[in-house]
């Protein structure tokens, strides 16, 4: 079964391509390489043993997209490709709304035109905003988004839900990712942030590698066990496997008009300081860090209830925080500045 993976050369996309292949699906990538590197395809080849078909094109390029649907016998779509930097979305909202919403609408239109029934969407725990109770379940009401980026995830979820209601054959799942970290254990693929990373783990590994002078921890005066923010860090390979399970769940649906959302997290929360300490343990070296001011827009703490995804999608995170950080570090050591 051929699956179109938009953004398939990116961090989560590339790991999902591997797991799709391992599970017997045939992934086909479309990526514009705006926020990924073509070398990811070399890593995929090294892991899989052959080239993965890849179209270099933008998901807002309707002619390019339609060309793929005409040429390939696509039976499902996993839509990763999106802008994803919270701060940038505040500075350039139109770019975020145009890119993230338009590509989703175009894909859904073409799927309808070509009779493709299975859709998996990359959503985010950001849709919950600052939760009133923890862990967050899928029944936890979404709060007003705190950034245009977060708003695009909420709006895309709504677009998909509404379109499913109106389309008898369509089946769709939105996966709400918590904090993906780590890399493939082969260290052939991993996260490749362009410029100064805004996410915690690449900043930690780049600091340990000497690329950055020190990590600034954004605040230690939160109401958490050690004062630093709590997040649910999930190994990217576990997250990739959740996409395979999502496709299997879609395949099991005998009728269309199926739409559901799932948290994809470990169900565990860790503070920033716990991540730093775990990294020091697995890398065997101290990390240079300081405590700085809070980062605007950060939620104090959030972690998933994974009950629904465990029970209905038959998926559970397998890897520990230490394993995730060890893999991220091994990957970092392969990179050249
Ligand atoms: C947020 C969103 C997530 C989104 C992601 C995109 C929430 C809860 N999560 O993740 O949905 O997909 O942005 O990038 O809104 N930190 C430091 N120093 C650093 C970097 C980070 O202390 O240099 C801290 C942050 O304050 C935070 C934690 O590390 O507490 C994780 O930060 P980050 O990796 O940026 O992810 P989120 O902000 O949780």
XYZ file of N, CA and C and ligand atoms in Angstrom, residues 84 86 124-126 149 179 198-200 203 215-218 229 231 233 272 295 298-299 302, ligand 1:
108
model
N 6.614 25.185 11.560
C 6.395 24.720 12.940
C 7.118 25.504 14.020
N 7.135 28.291 16.677
C 6.145 29.101 17.384
C 6.460 30.598 17.252
N -0.680 18.616 17.360
C 0.272 18.905 18.427
C -0.465 19.099 19.743
N 0.232 18.791 20.840
C -0.341 19.049 22.161
C -0.528 20.537 22.398
N 0.025 21.347 21.512
C -0.136 22.790 21.648
C -1.618 23.181 21.568
N 0.917 29.489 14.981
C 1.263 28.088 14.704
C 0.236 27.153 15.346
N 6.412 15.978 22.961
C 7.708 16.544 22.544
C 8.623 15.475 21.946
N 15.607 26.090 18.491
C 14.741 26.642 19.536
C 14.266 25.532 20.467
N 14.378 24.288 20.029
C 13.937 23.170 20.875
C 15.035 22.740 21.841
N 14.596 22.176 22.952
C 15.515 21.895 24.057
C 16.614 20.888 23.706
N 19.370 21.828 21.367
C 20.219 22.850 22.007
C 21.177 22.195 22.997
N 23.567 26.282 27.558
C 22.105 26.214 27.498
C 21.546 27.200 28.499
N 20.540 27.956 28.091
C 19.788 28.757 29.059
C 18.489 28.029 29.348
N 18.263 27.732 30.617
C 16.991 27.123 31.023
C 15.999 28.261 31.271
N 14.884 28.177 30.562
C 13.946 29.305 30.576
C 13.050 29.273 31.815
N 9.960 23.830 33.653
C 8.772 23.323 32.940
C 8.767 21.802 32.824
N 7.425 18.572 30.524
C 6.954 18.159 29.198
C 6.991 16.636 29.113
N 8.393 13.957 26.889
C 9.368 13.754 25.802
C 9.234 12.339 25.260
N 12.741 20.239 32.797
C 13.915 20.568 31.977
C 15.184 20.122 32.704
N 10.532 31.945 29.077
C 10.297 32.224 27.659
C 8.811 32.517 27.472
N 5.533 29.911 26.970
C 5.710 28.538 27.472
C 4.590 28.169 28.440
N 4.017 26.974 28.291
C 3.075 26.509 29.300
C 3.880 25.910 30.451
N 2.845 20.184 30.926
C 1.880 19.405 30.150
C 2.463 18.020 29.903
C 6.302 23.681 21.715
C 4.903 23.140 21.639
C 4.846 22.026 20.645
C 5.396 22.472 19.317
C 6.835 22.899 19.502
C 7.399 23.397 18.187
C 3.685 23.316 23.741
C 3.355 22.677 25.043
N 4.491 22.624 22.952
O 7.071 22.714 22.369
O 3.513 21.619 20.465
O 5.313 21.437 18.373
O 6.846 23.973 20.446
O 8.732 23.719 18.337
O 3.232 24.382 23.404
N 13.856 25.109 26.885
C 14.882 25.714 27.602
N 15.947 26.203 26.912
C 16.046 26.123 25.555
C 14.986 25.505 24.842
C 13.902 25.026 25.545
O 14.835 25.795 28.830
O 17.039 26.611 24.996
C 12.698 24.574 27.623
C 11.392 25.256 27.282
O 11.165 26.380 28.095
C 10.391 24.125 27.536
C 11.188 22.853 27.223
O 12.563 23.237 27.249
O 10.054 24.093 28.888
C 10.873 22.276 25.863
O 10.954 23.315 24.897
P 10.867 23.039 23.336
O 11.759 21.923 22.968
O 11.039 24.343 22.635
O 9.385 22.489 23.119
P 7.977 23.107 23.608
O 8.050 24.553 23.765
O 7.507 22.282 24.744
